[in-house]
mmCIF file of N, CA and C in Angstrom:
data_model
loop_
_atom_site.group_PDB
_atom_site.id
_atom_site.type_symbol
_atom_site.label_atom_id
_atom_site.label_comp_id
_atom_site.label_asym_id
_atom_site.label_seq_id
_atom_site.Cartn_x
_atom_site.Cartn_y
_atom_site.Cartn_z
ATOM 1 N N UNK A 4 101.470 99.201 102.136
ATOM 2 C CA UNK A 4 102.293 98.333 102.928
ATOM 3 C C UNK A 4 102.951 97.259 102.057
ATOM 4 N N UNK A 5 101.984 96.859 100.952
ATOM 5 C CA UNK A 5 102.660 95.988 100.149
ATOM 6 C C UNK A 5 104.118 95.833 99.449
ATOM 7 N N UNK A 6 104.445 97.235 99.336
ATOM 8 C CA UNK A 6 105.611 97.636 98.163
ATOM 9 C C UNK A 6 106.160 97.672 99.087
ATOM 10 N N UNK A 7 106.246 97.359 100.336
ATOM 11 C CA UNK A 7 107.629 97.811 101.649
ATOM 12 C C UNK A 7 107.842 96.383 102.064
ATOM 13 N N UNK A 8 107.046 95.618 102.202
ATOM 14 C CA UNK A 8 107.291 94.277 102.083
ATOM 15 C C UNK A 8 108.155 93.674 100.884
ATOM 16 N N UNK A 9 107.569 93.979 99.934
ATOM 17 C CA UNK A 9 107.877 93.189 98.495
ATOM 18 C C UNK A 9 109.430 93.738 98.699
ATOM 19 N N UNK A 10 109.913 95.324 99.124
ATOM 20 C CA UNK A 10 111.066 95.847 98.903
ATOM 21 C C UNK A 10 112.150 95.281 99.905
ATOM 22 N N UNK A 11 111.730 94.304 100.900
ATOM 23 C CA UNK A 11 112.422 93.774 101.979
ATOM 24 C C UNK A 11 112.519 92.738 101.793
ATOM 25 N N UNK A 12 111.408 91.743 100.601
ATOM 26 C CA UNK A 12 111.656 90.418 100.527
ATOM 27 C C UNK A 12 112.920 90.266 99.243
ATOM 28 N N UNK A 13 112.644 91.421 98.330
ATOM 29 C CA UNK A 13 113.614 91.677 97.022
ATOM 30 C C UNK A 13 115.238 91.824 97.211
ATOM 31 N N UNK A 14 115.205 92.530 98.740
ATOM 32 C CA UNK A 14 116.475 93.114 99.242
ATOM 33 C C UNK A 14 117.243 91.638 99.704
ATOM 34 N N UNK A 15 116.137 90.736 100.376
ATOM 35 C CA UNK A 15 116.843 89.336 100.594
ATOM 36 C C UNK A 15 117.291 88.176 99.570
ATOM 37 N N UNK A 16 116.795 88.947 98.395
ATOM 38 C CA UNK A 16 117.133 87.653 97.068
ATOM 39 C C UNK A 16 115.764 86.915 97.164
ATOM 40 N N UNK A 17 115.093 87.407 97.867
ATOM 41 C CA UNK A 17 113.349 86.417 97.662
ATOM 42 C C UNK A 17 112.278 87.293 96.318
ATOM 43 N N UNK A 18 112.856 87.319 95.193
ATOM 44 C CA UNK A 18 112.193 88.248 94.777
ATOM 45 C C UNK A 18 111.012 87.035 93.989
ATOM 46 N N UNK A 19 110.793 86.199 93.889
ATOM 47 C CA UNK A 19 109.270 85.264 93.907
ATOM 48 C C UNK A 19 108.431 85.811 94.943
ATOM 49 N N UNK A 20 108.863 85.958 95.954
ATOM 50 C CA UNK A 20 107.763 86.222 97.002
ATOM 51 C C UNK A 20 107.353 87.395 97.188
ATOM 52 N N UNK A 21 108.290 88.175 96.677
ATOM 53 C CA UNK A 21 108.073 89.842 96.498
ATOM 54 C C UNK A 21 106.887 90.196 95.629
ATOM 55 N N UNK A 22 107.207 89.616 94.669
ATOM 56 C CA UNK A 22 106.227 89.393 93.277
ATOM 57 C C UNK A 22 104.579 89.197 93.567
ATOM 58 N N UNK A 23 104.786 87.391 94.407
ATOM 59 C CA UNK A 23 103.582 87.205 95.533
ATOM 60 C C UNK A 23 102.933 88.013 95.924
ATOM 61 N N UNK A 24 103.584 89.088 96.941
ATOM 62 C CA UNK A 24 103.089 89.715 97.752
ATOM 63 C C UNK A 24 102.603 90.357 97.351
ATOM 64 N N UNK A 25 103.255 91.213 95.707
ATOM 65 C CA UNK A 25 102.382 92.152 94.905
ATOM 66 C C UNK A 25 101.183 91.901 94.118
ATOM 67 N N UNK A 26 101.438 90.862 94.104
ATOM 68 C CA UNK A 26 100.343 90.194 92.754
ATOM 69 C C UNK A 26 99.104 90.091 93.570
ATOM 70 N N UNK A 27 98.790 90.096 95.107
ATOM 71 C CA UNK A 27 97.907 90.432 95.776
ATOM 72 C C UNK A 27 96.684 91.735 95.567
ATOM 73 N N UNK A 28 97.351 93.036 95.253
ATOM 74 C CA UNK A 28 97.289 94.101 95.062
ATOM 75 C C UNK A 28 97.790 94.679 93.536
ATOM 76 N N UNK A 29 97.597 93.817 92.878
ATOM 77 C CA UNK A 29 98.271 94.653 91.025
ATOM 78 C C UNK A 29 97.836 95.538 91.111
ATOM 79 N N UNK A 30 96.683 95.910 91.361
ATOM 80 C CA UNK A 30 95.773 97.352 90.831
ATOM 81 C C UNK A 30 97.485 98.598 91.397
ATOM 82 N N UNK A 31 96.969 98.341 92.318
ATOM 83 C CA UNK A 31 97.343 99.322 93.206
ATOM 84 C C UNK A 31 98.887 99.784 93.181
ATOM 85 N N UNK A 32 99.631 98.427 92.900
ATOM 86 C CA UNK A 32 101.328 98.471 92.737
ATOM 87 C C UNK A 32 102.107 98.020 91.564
ATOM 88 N N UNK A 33 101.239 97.982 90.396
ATOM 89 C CA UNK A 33 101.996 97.421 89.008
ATOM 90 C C UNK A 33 102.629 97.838 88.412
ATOM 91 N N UNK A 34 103.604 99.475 88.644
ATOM 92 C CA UNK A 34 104.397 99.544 88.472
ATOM 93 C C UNK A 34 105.802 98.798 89.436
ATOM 94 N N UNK A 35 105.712 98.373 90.140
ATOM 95 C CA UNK A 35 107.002 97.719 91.454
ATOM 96 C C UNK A 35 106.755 96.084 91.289
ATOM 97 N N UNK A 36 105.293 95.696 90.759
ATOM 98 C CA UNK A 36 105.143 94.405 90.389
ATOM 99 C C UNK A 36 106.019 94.507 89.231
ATOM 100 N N UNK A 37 105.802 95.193 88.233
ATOM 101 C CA UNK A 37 106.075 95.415 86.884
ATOM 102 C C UNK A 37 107.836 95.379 87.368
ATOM 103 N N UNK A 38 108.359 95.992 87.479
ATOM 104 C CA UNK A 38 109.922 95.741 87.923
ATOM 105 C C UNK A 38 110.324 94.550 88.118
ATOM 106 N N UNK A 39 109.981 93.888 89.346
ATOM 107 C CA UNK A 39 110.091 92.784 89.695
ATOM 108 C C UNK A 39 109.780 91.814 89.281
ATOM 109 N N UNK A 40 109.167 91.478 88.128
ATOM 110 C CA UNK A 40 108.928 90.861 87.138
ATOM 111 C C UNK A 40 109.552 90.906 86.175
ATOM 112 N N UNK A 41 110.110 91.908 85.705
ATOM 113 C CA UNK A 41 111.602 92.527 84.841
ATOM 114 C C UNK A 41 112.645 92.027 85.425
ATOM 115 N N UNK A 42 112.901 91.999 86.781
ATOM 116 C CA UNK A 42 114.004 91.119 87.104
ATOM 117 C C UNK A 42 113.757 89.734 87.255
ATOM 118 N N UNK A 43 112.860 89.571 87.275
ATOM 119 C CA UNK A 43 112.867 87.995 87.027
ATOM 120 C C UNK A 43 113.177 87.074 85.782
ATOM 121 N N UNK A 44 113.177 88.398 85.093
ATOM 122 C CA UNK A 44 113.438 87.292 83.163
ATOM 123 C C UNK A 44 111.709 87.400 82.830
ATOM 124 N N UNK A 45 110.963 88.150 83.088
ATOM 125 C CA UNK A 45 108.701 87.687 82.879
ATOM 126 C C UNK A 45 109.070 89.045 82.383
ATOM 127 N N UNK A 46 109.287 89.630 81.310
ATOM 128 C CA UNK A 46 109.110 90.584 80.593
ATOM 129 C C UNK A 46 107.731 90.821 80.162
ATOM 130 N N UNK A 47 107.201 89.707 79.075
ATOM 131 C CA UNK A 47 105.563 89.685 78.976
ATOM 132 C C UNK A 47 105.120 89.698 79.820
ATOM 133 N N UNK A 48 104.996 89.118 81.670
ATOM 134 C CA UNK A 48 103.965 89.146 82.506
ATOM 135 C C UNK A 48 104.028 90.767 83.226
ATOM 136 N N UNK A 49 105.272 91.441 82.704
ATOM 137 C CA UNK A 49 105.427 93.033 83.040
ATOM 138 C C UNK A 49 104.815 93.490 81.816
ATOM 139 N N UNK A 50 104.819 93.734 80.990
ATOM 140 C CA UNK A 50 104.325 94.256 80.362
ATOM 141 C C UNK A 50 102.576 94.067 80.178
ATOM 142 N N UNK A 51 101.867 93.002 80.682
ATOM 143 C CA UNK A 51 100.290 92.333 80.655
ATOM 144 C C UNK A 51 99.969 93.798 81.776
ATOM 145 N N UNK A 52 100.624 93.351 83.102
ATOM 146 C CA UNK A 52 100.939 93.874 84.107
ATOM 147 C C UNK A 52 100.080 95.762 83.708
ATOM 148 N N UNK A 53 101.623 95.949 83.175
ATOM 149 C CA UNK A 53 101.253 96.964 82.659
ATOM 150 C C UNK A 53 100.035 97.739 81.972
ATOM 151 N N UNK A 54 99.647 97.282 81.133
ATOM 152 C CA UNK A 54 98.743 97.318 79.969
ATOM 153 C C UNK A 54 97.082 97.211 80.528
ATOM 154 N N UNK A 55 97.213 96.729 82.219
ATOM 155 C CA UNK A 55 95.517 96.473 82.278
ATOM 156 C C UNK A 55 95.262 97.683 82.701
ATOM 157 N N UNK A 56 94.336 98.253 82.106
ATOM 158 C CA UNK A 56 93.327 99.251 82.375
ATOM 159 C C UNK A 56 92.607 99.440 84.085
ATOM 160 N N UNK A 57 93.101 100.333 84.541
ATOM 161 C CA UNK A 57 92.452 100.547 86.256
ATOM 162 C C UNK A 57 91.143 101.000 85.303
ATOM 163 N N UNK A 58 89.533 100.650 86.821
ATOM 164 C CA UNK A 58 88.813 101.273 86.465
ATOM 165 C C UNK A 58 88.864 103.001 86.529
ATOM 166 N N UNK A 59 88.112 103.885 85.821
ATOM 167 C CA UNK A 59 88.052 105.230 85.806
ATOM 168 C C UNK A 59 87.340 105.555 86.932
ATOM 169 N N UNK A 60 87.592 106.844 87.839
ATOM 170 C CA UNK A 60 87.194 106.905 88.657
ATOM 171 C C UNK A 60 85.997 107.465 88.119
ATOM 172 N N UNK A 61 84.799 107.800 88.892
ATOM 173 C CA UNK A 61 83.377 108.833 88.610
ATOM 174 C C UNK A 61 84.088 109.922 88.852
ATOM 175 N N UNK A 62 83.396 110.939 87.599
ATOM 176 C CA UNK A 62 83.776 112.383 87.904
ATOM 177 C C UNK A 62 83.210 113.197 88.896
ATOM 178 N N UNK A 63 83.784 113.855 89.731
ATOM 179 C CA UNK A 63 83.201 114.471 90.517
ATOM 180 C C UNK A 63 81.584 115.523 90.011
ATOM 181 N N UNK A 64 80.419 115.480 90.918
ATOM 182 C CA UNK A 64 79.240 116.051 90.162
ATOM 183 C C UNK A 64 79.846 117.595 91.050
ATOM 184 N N UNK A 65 78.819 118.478 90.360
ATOM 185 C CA UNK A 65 78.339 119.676 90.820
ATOM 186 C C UNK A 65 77.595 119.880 92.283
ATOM 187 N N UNK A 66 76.929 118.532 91.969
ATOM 188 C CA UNK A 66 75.834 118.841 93.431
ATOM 189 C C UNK A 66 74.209 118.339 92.867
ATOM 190 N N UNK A 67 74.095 118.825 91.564
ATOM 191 C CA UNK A 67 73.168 119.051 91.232
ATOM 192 C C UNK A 67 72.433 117.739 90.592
ATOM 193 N N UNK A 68 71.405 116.749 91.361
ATOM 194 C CA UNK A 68 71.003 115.860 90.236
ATOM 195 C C UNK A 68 70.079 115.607 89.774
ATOM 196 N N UNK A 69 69.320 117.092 90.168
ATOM 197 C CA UNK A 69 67.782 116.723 88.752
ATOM 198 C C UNK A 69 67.635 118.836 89.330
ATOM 199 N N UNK A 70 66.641 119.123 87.862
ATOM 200 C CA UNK A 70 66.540 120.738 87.715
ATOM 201 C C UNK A 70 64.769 121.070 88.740
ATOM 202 N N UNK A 71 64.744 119.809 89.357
ATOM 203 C CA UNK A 71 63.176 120.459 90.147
ATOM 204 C C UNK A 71 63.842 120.959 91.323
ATOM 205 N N UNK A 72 63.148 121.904 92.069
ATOM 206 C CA UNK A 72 63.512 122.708 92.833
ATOM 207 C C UNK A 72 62.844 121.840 93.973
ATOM 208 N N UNK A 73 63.773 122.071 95.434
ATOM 209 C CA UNK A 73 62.976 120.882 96.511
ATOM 210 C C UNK A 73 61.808 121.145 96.707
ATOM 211 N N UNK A 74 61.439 120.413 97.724
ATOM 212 C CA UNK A 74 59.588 120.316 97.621
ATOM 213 C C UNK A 74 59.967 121.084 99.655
#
């Protein structure tokens, strides 16, 4: 919902608040933060933006988490 907001506040010339709205949610939208921060003249705060590491998700298991057979 965030990036449809931010894209309606950007469309009005409010692009500070667009930014706002994203900077709520970076994980999730830092590429559209990352833009909008490019238009603002914050090149470095797009590019920081950029550069943070999401956590990795857990790999999905097999099923299997120990070799004893049930009781």
């Amino acid at each position: 919902m965030a990036p449809h907001i931010a894209e309606l506040l950007a469309g009005d010339g409010r692009t500070e608040e667009a930014v706002a709205v994203l900077e709520q949610h970076a994980s999730a939208n830092s590429h559209d933060l990352a833009g909008y921060l490019i238009d603002l003249g914050r090149v470095e705060d797009a590019l920081a933006v950029l550069q943070r590491r999401t956590p990795r998700q857990p790999e999905l298991s097999d099923g299997t988490w120990h070799d004893d057979p049930p009781i």
